[in-house]
Coordinates of C-alpha atoms in Angstrom, one line a residue:
X1 CA 19.1 -6.2 -20.0
X2 CA 19.7 -2.6 -18.8
X3 CA 18.7 -2.7 -15.1
X4 CA 18.8 1.1 -14.8
X5 CA 16.3 1.5 -17.6
X6 CA 14.0 -1.0 -16.0
X7 CA 14.4 -0.1 -12.3
X8 CA 16.2 3.2 -12.0
X9 CA 19.0 1.4 -10.3
X10 CA 21.7 -1.1 -11.2
X11 CA 20.8 -3.2 -8.2
X12 CA 19.3 -6.4 -9.5
X13 CA 16.1 -7.9 -8.0
X14 CA 16.4 -10.9 -5.8
X15 CA 16.1 -14.2 -7.6
X16 CA 14.5 -17.0 -5.8
X17 CA 15.2 -20.8 -5.9
X18 CA 12.4 -23.2 -6.1
X19 CA 12.2 -26.0 -3.5
X20 CA 10.2 -29.1 -4.5
X21 CA 8.9 -32.2 -2.7
X22 CA 6.3 -34.3 -4.5
X23 CA 3.6 -32.0 -5.8
X24 CA 4.6 -29.2 -3.4
X25 CA 6.8 -26.3 -4.5
X26 CA 7.8 -23.1 -2.7
X27 CA 10.3 -20.3 -3.7
X28 CA 13.1 -19.4 -1.3
X29 CA 14.1 -15.7 -1.8
X30 CA 16.4 -13.7 0.5
X31 CA 15.6 -15.9 3.4
X32 CA 11.8 -16.0 3.0
X33 CA 9.4 -18.5 1.4
X34 CA 6.8 -17.3 -1.0
X35 CA 4.0 -19.0 -3.0
X36 CA 3.6 -22.4 -1.5
X37 CA 1.8 -24.3 -4.2
X38 CA 0.6 -27.9 -4.1
X39 CA -0.4 -29.4 -7.4
X40 CA -0.5 -25.8 -8.8
X41 CA -2.9 -24.6 -6.1
X42 CA -1.6 -21.7 -4.0
X43 CA -1.9 -22.7 -0.4
X44 CA 0.1 -20.0 1.3
X45 CA 1.3 -16.7 -0.1
X46 CA 4.4 -16.3 2.1
X47 CA 6.3 -17.3 5.3
X48 CA 9.2 -15.4 6.8
X49 CA 10.9 -14.4 9.9
X50 CA 10.7 -10.6 10.1
X51 CA 12.1 -7.9 12.4
X52 CA 10.6 -4.4 12.4
X53 CA 12.3 -1.3 13.9
X54 CA 10.5 1.3 16.1
X55 CA 9.2 3.1 13.0
X56 CA 7.8 -0.2 11.6
X57 CA 10.6 -0.3 9.0
X58 CA 11.6 -3.8 8.0
X59 CA 15.2 -4.6 9.0
X60 CA 17.1 -6.2 6.2
X61 CA 19.0 -9.2 7.5
X62 CA 22.6 -10.2 6.8
X63 CA 22.3 -13.9 5.8
X64 CA 25.2 -16.3 6.3
X65 CA 25.8 -20.1 6.6
X66 CA 23.1 -20.9 4.0
X67 CA 22.8 -24.6 3.5
X68 CA 20.4 -26.4 1.3
X69 CA 19.8 -30.1 0.8
X70 CA 16.7 -31.4 -0.9
X71 CA 13.8 -29.8 0.8
X72 CA 15.8 -28.7 3.8
X73 CA 17.2 -25.2 4.3
X74 CA 19.1 -23.6 7.2
X75 CA 20.8 -20.2 7.6
X76 CA 21.8 -17.6 10.1
X77 CA 20.4 -14.1 9.9
X78 CA 21.7 -11.0 11.7
X79 CA 19.4 -8.0 12.3
X80 CA 21.3 -4.9 13.3
X81 CA 19.4 -2.2 15.1
X82 CA 21.0 0.7 17.0
X83 CA 23.3 -0.6 19.6
X84 CA 22.1 -4.2 19.4
X85 CA 21.6 -7.2 17.1
X86 CA 19.3 -10.1 16.9
X87 CA 20.9 -13.2 15.6
X88 CA 18.5 -15.9 14.3
X89 CA 19.1 -19.4 13.3
X90 CA 16.3 -20.6 11.0
X91 CA 15.5 -24.1 9.7
X92 CA 13.0 -24.8 6.9
X93 CA 11.8 -28.2 5.8
X94 CA 9.5 -29.0 2.8
X95 CA 8.0 -32.5 2.4
X96 CA 5.2 -33.7 0.0
X97 CA 2.6 -32.9 2.7
X98 CA 4.1 -30.3 5.0
X99 CA 6.2 -27.2 5.4
X100 CA 7.9 -26.4 8.7
X101 CA 9.8 -23.3 9.8
X102 CA 11.6 -23.0 13.2
X103 CA 13.7 -20.3 14.6
X104 CA 15.9 -19.7 17.7
X105 CA 16.9 -16.0 17.9
X106 CA 19.2 -14.4 20.5
X107 CA 19.8 -10.7 21.3
X108 CA 23.4 -9.4 21.4
X109 CA 23.0 -6.2 23.3
X110 CA 19.6 -4.7 23.8
X111 CA 17.4 -4.7 20.7
X112 CA 14.4 -2.3 20.5
X113 CA 11.8 -3.6 18.0
X114 CA 8.1 -3.3 17.2
X115 CA 7.9 -6.9 16.1
X116 CA 10.2 -9.9 15.8
X117 CA 8.9 -13.3 14.7
X118 CA 7.3 -15.5 12.0
X119 CA 4.8 -14.0 9.6
X120 CA 2.4 -16.2 7.6
X121 CA 0.5 -14.7 4.6
X122 CA -2.7 -16.3 3.2
X123 CA -3.5 -15.2 -0.4
X124 CA -6.7 -13.2 -1.0
X125 CA -7.9 -14.6 -4.2
X126 CA -10.5 -17.3 -3.4
X127 CA -9.8 -16.8 0.3
X128 CA -11.5 -13.5 1.1
X129 CA -15.0 -14.3 2.4
X130 CA -14.2 -18.1 2.5
X131 CA -14.6 -20.3 5.6
X132 CA -11.8 -20.8 8.1
X133 CA -11.4 -22.7 11.4
X134 CA -9.5 -20.7 14.0
X135 CA -7.9 -22.6 16.9
X136 CA -7.2 -20.7 20.1
X137 CA -4.6 -21.1 22.9
X138 CA -7.2 -22.6 25.3
X139 CA -7.9 -25.5 22.9
X140 CA -11.2 -24.1 21.6
X141 CA -12.0 -23.7 17.9
X142 CA -14.1 -21.2 16.0
X143 CA -15.8 -21.8 12.7
X144 CA -15.9 -18.4 10.9
X145 CA -14.9 -16.8 7.6
X146 CA -12.1 -14.6 6.3
X147 CA -13.5 -11.1 5.9
X148 CA -14.9 -10.3 2.5
X149 CA -14.8 -6.5 2.9
X150 CA -11.6 -5.2 4.5
X151 CA -11.6 -5.5 8.3
X152 CA -10.4 -2.3 10.0
X153 CA -9.1 -4.3 13.0
X154 CA -7.7 -7.8 13.5
X155 CA -10.3 -10.3 12.3
X156 CA -8.9 -13.0 14.5
X157 CA -6.8 -12.9 17.7
X158 CA -5.2 -15.5 20.1
X159 CA -4.5 -17.8 17.1
X160 CA -3.0 -21.2 17.7
X161 CA -4.0 -22.6 14.3
X162 CA -5.8 -21.7 11.1
X163 CA -7.4 -24.2 8.7
X164 CA -8.8 -23.2 5.4
X165 CA -9.5 -24.8 2.0
X166 CA -7.9 -24.1 -1.4
X167 CA -9.0 -26.1 -4.4
X168 CA -9.1 -29.8 -3.3
X169 CA -6.8 -29.2 -0.3
X170 CA -7.4 -28.6 3.3
X171 CA -4.5 -26.5 4.6
X172 CA -3.7 -26.3 8.4
X173 CA -1.2 -23.9 10.0
X174 CA -0.1 -24.3 13.6
X175 CA 1.8 -21.5 15.4
X176 CA 4.1 -22.1 18.4
X177 CA 6.2 -19.9 20.7
X178 CA 4.1 -16.8 21.1
X179 CA 0.6 -15.3 20.8
X180 CA -0.4 -14.8 17.2
X181 CA -3.1 -12.7 15.6
X182 CA -4.2 -11.7 12.1
X183 CA -4.5 -8.4 10.3
X184 CA -6.2 -7.8 7.0
X185 CA -3.3 -6.6 5.0
X186 CA -5.5 -5.6 2.0
X187 CA -5.9 -2.3 3.9
X188 CA -2.3 -1.3 2.9
X189 CA -2.6 -2.8 -0.6
X190 CA -1.0 -6.2 0.2
X191 CA -2.6 -9.1 -1.5
X192 CA -2.7 -11.2 1.7
X193 CA -4.1 -11.8 5.2
X194 CA -1.1 -11.7 7.6
X195 CA -0.8 -13.7 10.8
X196 CA 2.0 -12.4 13.1
X197 CA 3.1 -12.7 16.6
X198 CA 3.0 -10.3 19.5
X199 CA -0.5 -8.7 19.8
X200 CA -0.6 -5.0 18.9
X201 CA -2.5 -4.3 22.1
X202 CA 0.8 -4.9 23.9
X203 CA 3.3 -2.0 24.2
X204 CA 5.6 -1.2 21.3
X205 CA 8.4 -0.7 20.8
X206 CA 9.7 -3.3 23.2
X207 CA 13.1 -4.5 24.3
X208 CA 14.7 -7.9 23.8
X209 CA 17.5 -7.8 26.4
X210 CA 21.1 -8.9 25.9
X211 CA 21.2 -12.7 25.9
X212 CA 17.4 -13.2 25.8
X213 CA 16.3 -15.9 23.3
X214 CA 13.0 -16.4 21.5
X215 CA 11.9 -19.7 19.9
X216 CA 9.0 -20.0 17.5
X217 CA 7.7 -22.5 14.9
X218 CA 5.2 -22.6 12.2
X219 CA 3.9 -26.0 10.9
X220 CA 1.9 -26.2 7.8
X221 CA 0.3 -29.4 6.5
X222 CA -2.2 -30.2 3.7
X223 CA -4.5 -33.1 3.0
X224 CA -7.0 -33.9 0.2
X225 CA -10.5 -32.6 0.7
X226 CA -13.7 -32.4 -1.3
X227 CA -13.8 -29.3 -3.4
X228 CA -15.7 -26.5 -1.7
X229 CA -17.8 -23.7 -3.3
X230 CA -15.4 -20.9 -4.2
X231 CA -15.9 -17.6 -2.5
X232 CA -17.2 -15.0 -4.9
X233 CA -14.5 -12.6 -6.2
X234 CA -14.3 -9.1 -4.7
X235 CA -15.0 -6.6 -7.4
X236 CA -15.5 -2.8 -7.5
X237 CA -17.5 -2.1 -10.6
X238 CA -20.1 0.4 -11.6
X239 CA -22.3 0.3 -14.7
X240 CA -21.2 2.7 -17.5
X241 CA -17.8 3.4 -15.9
X242 CA -15.7 6.2 -17.4
X243 CA -12.0 6.8 -16.9
X244 CA -11.4 9.3 -14.1
X245 CA -9.8 12.7 -14.4
X246 CA -6.0 12.8 -13.8
X247 CA -4.5 15.0 -11.0
X248 CA -0.9 15.6 -10.0
X249 CA 0.0 16.6 -6.5
X250 CA 2.3 19.6 -5.9
X251 CA 3.6 22.0 -3.2
X252 CA 3.7 25.7 -3.4
X253 CA 7.4 25.6 -4.3
X254 CA 6.5 23.2 -7.2
X255 CA 3.7 25.6 -8.3
X256 CA 6.2 28.5 -8.5
X257 CA 8.6 26.4 -10.6
X258 CA 5.8 25.2 -12.9
X259 CA 4.5 28.8 -13.3
X260 CA 7.9 29.8 -14.6
X261 CA 8.2 26.8 -16.9
X262 CA 4.7 25.4 -17.6
X263 CA 5.8 23.4 -20.7
X264 CA 5.9 20.0 -18.8
X265 CA 2.5 20.4 -17.4
X266 CA 1.0 21.3 -20.8
X267 CA 2.7 18.3 -22.3
X268 CA 1.5 15.8 -19.7
X269 CA -2.0 17.2 -19.8
X270 CA -3.6 16.5 -16.4
X271 CA -7.1 17.9 -15.8
X272 CA -6.4 18.8 -12.2
X273 CA -3.7 19.8 -9.7
X274 CA -3.8 18.8 -6.0
X275 CA -2.3 21.7 -4.1
X276 CA -0.8 20.6 -0.7
X277 CA -1.1 23.1 2.2
X278 CA 0.2 21.9 5.6
X279 CA -0.6 24.2 8.4
X280 CA 1.5 22.2 10.8
X281 CA 4.5 22.8 8.6
X282 CA 3.9 26.6 8.7
X283 CA 2.2 26.9 5.4
X284 CA -0.2 29.8 4.9
X285 CA -0.7 32.9 2.8
X286 CA 2.7 32.8 1.0
X287 CA 2.0 29.2 -0.2
X288 CA -1.5 30.1 -1.3
X289 CA 0.0 32.9 -3.4
X290 CA 2.3 30.4 -5.1
X291 CA -0.7 28.3 -6.1
X292 CA -2.4 31.5 -7.3
X293 CA 0.5 32.3 -9.5
X294 CA 0.3 28.9 -11.2
X295 CA -3.4 29.3 -11.6
X296 CA -2.9 32.6 -13.3
X297 CA -0.4 31.0 -15.7
X298 CA -2.5 27.9 -16.4
X299 CA -6.1 28.9 -15.8
X300 CA -7.7 26.0 -17.7
X301 CA -6.8 23.4 -15.0
X302 CA -9.0 22.6 -12.0
X303 CA -7.1 23.3 -8.8
X304 CA -8.0 21.3 -5.6
X305 CA -6.7 22.3 -2.2
X306 CA -5.5 19.6 0.2
X307 CA -5.8 21.4 3.5
X308 CA -4.0 19.7 6.4
X309 CA -5.6 21.7 9.2
X310 CA -4.4 22.3 12.7
X311 CA -7.7 21.3 14.5
X312 CA -6.3 21.4 18.1
X313 CA -8.7 19.6 20.4
X314 CA -9.4 22.7 22.5
X315 CA -9.3 25.2 19.7
X316 CA -11.9 27.4 18.1
X317 CA -12.7 25.7 14.9
X318 CA -14.9 28.5 13.6
X319 CA -12.1 31.0 14.1
X320 CA -9.5 28.6 12.7
X321 CA -11.3 28.0 9.4
X322 CA -12.3 31.7 9.1
X323 CA -8.6 32.4 9.1
X324 CA -8.0 29.9 6.3
X325 CA -10.8 31.5 4.3
X326 CA -9.3 35.0 4.8
X327 CA -5.9 33.9 3.6
X328 CA -7.5 32.2 0.6
X329 CA -9.4 35.4 -0.3
X330 CA -6.2 37.5 0.1
X331 CA -4.1 35.2 -2.0
X332 CA -6.3 35.3 -5.1
X333 CA -6.2 31.5 -5.3
X334 CA -9.6 30.0 -6.2
X335 CA -9.7 26.3 -5.7
X336 CA -12.4 24.1 -7.4
X337 CA -12.6 22.0 -4.2
X338 CA -11.1 21.8 -0.7
X339 CA -10.3 18.6 1.1
X340 CA -9.8 19.0 4.8
X341 CA -7.8 16.5 7.0
X342 CA -6.9 17.3 10.7
X343 CA -3.1 17.1 11.0
X344 CA -3.2 14.3 13.7
X345 CA -5.2 12.1 11.4
X346 CA -2.2 11.6 9.1
X347 CA -0.8 9.3 11.8
X348 CA -2.2 5.8 12.2
X349 CA -3.8 4.7 15.4
X350 CA -3.1 1.0 15.7
X351 CA -5.1 -1.5 17.7
X352 CA -4.6 -1.0 21.5
X353 CA -3.4 2.6 21.1
X354 CA -5.1 5.7 22.4
X355 CA -6.7 7.9 19.7
X356 CA -4.9 11.3 19.6
X357 CA -7.0 14.3 20.8
X358 CA -9.0 15.7 17.8
X359 CA -12.3 17.6 17.5
X360 CA -15.1 15.4 16.2
X361 CA -15.1 15.2 12.4
X362 CA -18.7 16.4 12.4
X363 CA -17.4 19.7 13.9
X364 CA -14.5 19.9 11.5
X365 CA -17.0 19.5 8.6
X366 CA -19.4 22.1 10.0
X367 CA -16.5 24.7 10.4
X368 CA -15.3 24.0 6.9
X369 CA -18.8 24.3 5.4
X370 CA -19.3 27.7 7.2
X371 CA -16.0 29.1 6.1
X372 CA -16.2 28.0 2.5
X373 CA -19.9 28.3 1.5
X374 CA -20.7 27.0 -2.0
X375 CA -17.3 25.2 -2.3
X376 CA -17.1 21.5 -3.1
X377 CA -15.7 20.1 0.1
X378 CA -14.0 16.7 0.7
X379 CA -13.0 14.6 3.7
X380 CA -11.2 11.3 4.3
X381 CA -7.5 10.9 4.7
X382 CA -4.4 12.5 3.3
X383 CA -2.7 9.1 4.1
X384 CA -4.1 5.7 3.2
X385 CA -7.1 3.4 3.3
X386 CA -6.4 1.9 6.8
X387 CA -6.8 5.4 8.4
X388 CA -10.1 5.9 6.5
X389 CA -11.3 2.5 7.5
X390 CA -10.5 3.0 11.2
X391 CA -11.8 6.6 11.4
X392 CA -14.7 6.8 9.0
X393 CA -16.1 10.1 7.7
X394 CA -19.5 11.3 9.0
X395 CA -22.4 10.0 6.9
X396 CA -23.3 12.4 4.1
X397 CA -21.0 15.1 5.4
X398 CA -18.5 15.7 2.7
X399 CA -19.1 16.1 -1.1
X400 CA -16.3 13.7 -1.8
X401 CA -14.1 11.3 0.1
X402 CA -10.5 10.5 -0.6
X403 CA -7.5 8.5 0.5
X404 CA -4.1 7.6 -1.0
X405 CA -2.2 4.4 -1.7
X406 CA 1.4 3.3 -1.3
X407 CA 2.6 -0.2 -2.4
X408 CA 5.8 -0.4 -0.3
X409 CA 4.4 -0.4 3.3
X410 CA 5.2 -4.0 4.1
X411 CA 7.3 -5.2 1.2
X412 CA 9.3 -3.4 -1.5
X413 CA 10.5 -6.2 -3.8
X414 CA 9.2 -6.0 -7.4
X415 CA 6.9 -8.9 -7.2
X416 CA 5.2 -7.8 -4.0
X417 CA 4.7 -4.3 -5.5
X418 CA 3.0 -5.8 -8.6
X419 CA 0.9 -8.0 -6.3
X420 CA -0.6 -5.0 -4.6
X421 CA -2.7 -4.5 -7.8
X422 CA -4.6 -7.6 -6.8
X423 CA -5.7 -5.9 -3.6
X424 CA -6.8 -2.6 -5.2
X425 CA -10.3 -3.8 -6.1
X426 CA -10.8 -5.0 -2.5
X427 CA -9.8 -1.5 -1.3
X428 CA -12.2 0.2 -3.7
X429 CA -15.1 -2.1 -2.8
X430 CA -14.5 -1.6 0.9
X431 CA -14.2 2.1 0.6
X432 CA -17.4 2.3 -1.5
X433 CA -19.2 0.4 1.3
X434 CA -18.1 3.1 3.7
X435 CA -18.9 6.2 1.6
X436 CA -21.9 5.0 -0.3
X437 CA -22.8 7.0 -3.4
X438 CA -20.6 10.0 -2.7
X439 CA -17.9 11.1 -5.1
X440 CA -14.8 8.9 -4.6
X441 CA -11.4 10.4 -5.4
X442 CA -8.2 8.4 -5.2
X443 CA -5.5 10.6 -3.7
X444 CA -1.7 10.4 -4.3
X445 CA -0.9 6.8 -5.2
X446 CA 2.8 6.5 -5.8
X447 CA 5.5 3.8 -5.5
X448 CA 7.3 5.8 -2.8
X449 CA 5.7 7.1 0.5
X450 CA 5.3 10.8 0.9
X451 CA 4.5 10.6 4.6
X452 CA 4.7 7.7 7.1
X453 CA 1.5 7.3 9.1
X454 CA 3.1 4.4 11.0
X455 CA 6.3 6.0 12.4
X456 CA 8.1 9.2 13.0
X457 CA 9.7 9.4 9.5
X458 CA 9.8 7.8 6.1
X459 CA 12.8 5.4 5.8
X460 CA 16.0 6.9 4.2
X461 CA 17.2 5.3 1.0
X462 CA 20.6 6.7 0.2
X463 CA 21.6 3.5 -1.6
X464 CA 18.6 3.7 -3.9
X465 CA 17.5 0.2 -3.2
X466 CA 14.1 -1.4 -2.8
X467 CA 13.2 -0.2 0.7
X468 CA 9.9 -0.3 2.5
X469 CA 8.3 3.0 3.4
X470 CA 11.0 5.0 1.6
X471 CA 10.1 8.5 0.3
X472 CA 12.4 7.9 -2.7
X473 CA 12.1 4.8 -4.8
X474 CA 14.5 4.4 -7.7
X475 CA 11.9 2.5 -9.8
X476 CA 10.1 5.9 -10.3
X477 CA 12.9 6.5 -12.8
X478 CA 12.4 3.3 -14.7
X479 CA 10.0 1.3 -16.9
X480 CA 8.8 -0.4 -13.8
X481 CA 6.9 2.7 -12.6
X482 CA 5.3 3.1 -16.0
X483 CA 4.0 -0.5 -16.1
X484 CA 2.8 -0.4 -12.4
X485 CA 1.0 2.9 -13.0
X486 CA -0.9 1.5 -16.0
X487 CA -1.7 -1.6 -13.9
X488 CA -3.1 0.7 -11.2
X489 CA -5.2 2.5 -13.8
X490 CA -6.6 -0.9 -14.9
X491 CA -7.4 -1.8 -11.3
X492 CA -9.4 1.4 -10.6
X493 CA -11.0 2.0 -14.0
X494 CA -14.2 0.0 -13.5
X495 CA -14.9 1.4 -10.0
X496 CA -16.4 4.8 -10.7
X497 CA -13.6 6.8 -9.2
X498 CA -13.9 10.3 -10.5
X499 CA -10.3 11.6 -9.9
X500 CA -7.0 9.7 -9.5
X501 CA -3.6 11.1 -8.5
X502 CA -0.9 8.8 -9.9
X503 CA 2.1 11.1 -9.3
X504 CA 3.5 14.3 -8.0
X505 CA 4.7 16.9 -10.5
X506 CA 8.3 17.2 -9.2
X507 CA 10.5 15.4 -6.7
X508 CA 11.2 11.7 -6.1
X509 CA 7.5 10.8 -6.7
X510 CA 7.2 13.1 -9.6
X511 CA 7.0 12.9 -13.4
X512 CA 9.6 15.6 -14.0
X513 CA 13.2 15.1 -13.1
X514 CA 15.4 17.8 -11.5
X515 CA 16.9 18.6 -14.9
X516 CA 13.4 19.2 -16.4
X517 CA 13.3 15.9 -18.4
X518 CA 10.3 13.7 -18.1
X519 CA 10.5 10.3 -16.5
X520 CA 9.3 7.2 -18.5
X521 CA 6.2 7.1 -16.3
X522 CA 5.1 10.5 -17.6
X523 CA 4.3 9.1 -21.0
X524 CA 1.8 6.6 -19.4
X525 CA 0.2 9.3 -17.3
X526 CA -0.1 11.5 -20.4
X527 CA -1.8 8.7 -22.3
X528 CA -4.2 8.0 -19.5
X529 CA -5.0 11.7 -18.9
X530 CA -6.1 11.9 -22.5
X531 CA -8.8 9.3 -21.7
X532 CA -10.5 11.3 -18.9
X533 CA -14.2 10.9 -19.2
X534 CA -14.0 8.2 -21.9
X535 CA -16.3 5.2 -21.6
X536 CA -14.4 2.1 -20.4
X537 CA -14.7 -0.8 -22.8
X538 CA -12.6 -3.3 -20.9
X539 CA -10.0 -3.5 -18.0
X540 CA -8.1 -6.6 -17.1
X541 CA -5.2 -7.7 -14.9
X542 CA -4.1 -11.3 -15.6
X543 CA -1.1 -13.4 -16.5
X544 CA 1.4 -10.6 -15.8
X545 CA -0.4 -8.2 -18.1
X546 CA -2.6 -5.1 -17.7
X547 CA -5.0 -3.9 -20.3
X548 CA -7.3 -0.9 -20.6
X549 CA -9.6 -0.6 -23.6
X550 CA -11.5 2.5 -24.8
X551 CA -13.3 3.3 -28.1
X552 CA -10.2 4.8 -29.7
X553 CA -7.3 3.1 -28.0
X554 CA -6.1 0.1 -26.1
X555 CA -3.3 0.5 -23.5
X556 CA -1.4 -2.6 -22.4
X557 CA 1.6 -3.2 -20.0
X558 CA 3.7 -6.1 -19.1
X559 CA 4.0 -6.5 -15.4
X560 CA 6.9 -8.9 -15.3
X561 CA 10.6 -8.7 -16.2
X562 CA 10.1 -11.7 -18.5
X563 CA 9.6 -11.7 -22.3
X564 CA 10.9 -9.5 -25.0
X565 CA 9.7 -6.2 -23.5
X566 CA 10.1 -6.4 -19.7
X567 CA 7.8 -3.9 -18.0
X568 CA 7.0 -2.5 -21.4
X569 CA 3.8 -0.7 -22.4
X570 CA 2.1 0.3 -25.6
X571 CA -0.8 2.2 -26.9
X572 CA -2.5 0.9 -30.0
X573 CA -5.8 1.1 -31.9
X574 CA -8.5 -1.2 -30.5
X575 CA -8.9 -4.7 -31.9
X576 CA -11.6 -5.0 -34.6
X577 CA -14.9 -6.2 -33.3
X578 CA -15.7 -9.8 -34.1

């Protein structure tokens, strides 16, 4: 197996080891536990001790002293951050009816972190919308439900225990050593509800001083229970769905390069180009002229302007947007639509944090509408769904609403990235509940992150490894990106999205390499772009496989490294009707 062809890097994926006790099984992988199953029923998606830096980057531990005996595991993990390190000793124990994780972690030097502690993940399939009992630190209990649509804020706080049902099992989780709360990780594309320690309302980053020790434990147990009614699946489907138009995102520098050599764009065949203009980065008339040059070279494409506007809290919005309109007129660039996002809204505002100063979105909309009369105008977020969910667009203001997607916010291993496809229908259904019947466009949705809403930077990846929140992911160069992109297409196809943006044109998230050659993912995007506007005959994600069916073609992809064609995809004529 050629790892570089599959992943764009010769670094192999982590391989886990399955621990078993009676009917219970869980996989140990790089110090974390995933997919606790009892009698084949998934009880818990994951359990791990995680440390996050001040930019919410996940700190990779150096693991030593690993010992395994039966269902018992122990190891030491060292987390280096700046001038200090956190050294943790972790013990895990699996029995036929329980799973226990304990940690004692000591700081060597001062450690600055946003979070350090155990994280428990509940799966979303069959759990979203289902009953749960929440125990609190004062001994009280609350009978409630996991959210069906995605919760913008923590659905549960002050958690001492969680009890839910899966299949014929009642699963109880008890948390010790700190105050825990839950966030709805579907917001970021994770296929899980995450329970973590240290409430976000407390200040972060925070310091763990030299010699300071933290102790935590998670105790999970399960008992037989009468089968409960299953929660209805979360779907985002519209009658008569057609496949959306394909867009690629590009900068003005990209536009000038493409205008000089348009062959790649012609070959890929997108219907639209999303032209990025960032006023905070000093963009203006010169960049608009770059887009105009490409429009002159390729006039048959639709050009959409992504305008990251200044929008100072005490500024004159009418004058600001009149200036944008004047530059647009002077440049000769004629966009088919303009999406406006205030610059400060690219950064996330977590629970407990103060919202940054920004004019009301109603005022931004009014200024854009006055400056660009007769133009199709869009709002939403240039970042991701959590930001849209927490700062919702004014009702009936924009002609379309958009947000992007990145599957490596919280985890970047291959399996977690593929699992994000489970959460995409939940995102689409939740977004549709917010925007109603307005036009819904999915913005840039790439493996790597183009801008970090949760910190001051994207995370460097000089070693071209699998790194959370990196702006350069080596898998964009391999078969993995092609398969994942087809999986994303299958996830969104039934939802009535009118435009999707699966890649940039150039750069680390692009379809074209620096030498001008096309990456493997480009062929998938080309095949999907050819289906724009075609009636959808079927879309499925199951058993490690994605499938999209149209009248004239069926596209399939394998989403696992197993089998004769790992992460392979194919386009074939549709199966004969029975």
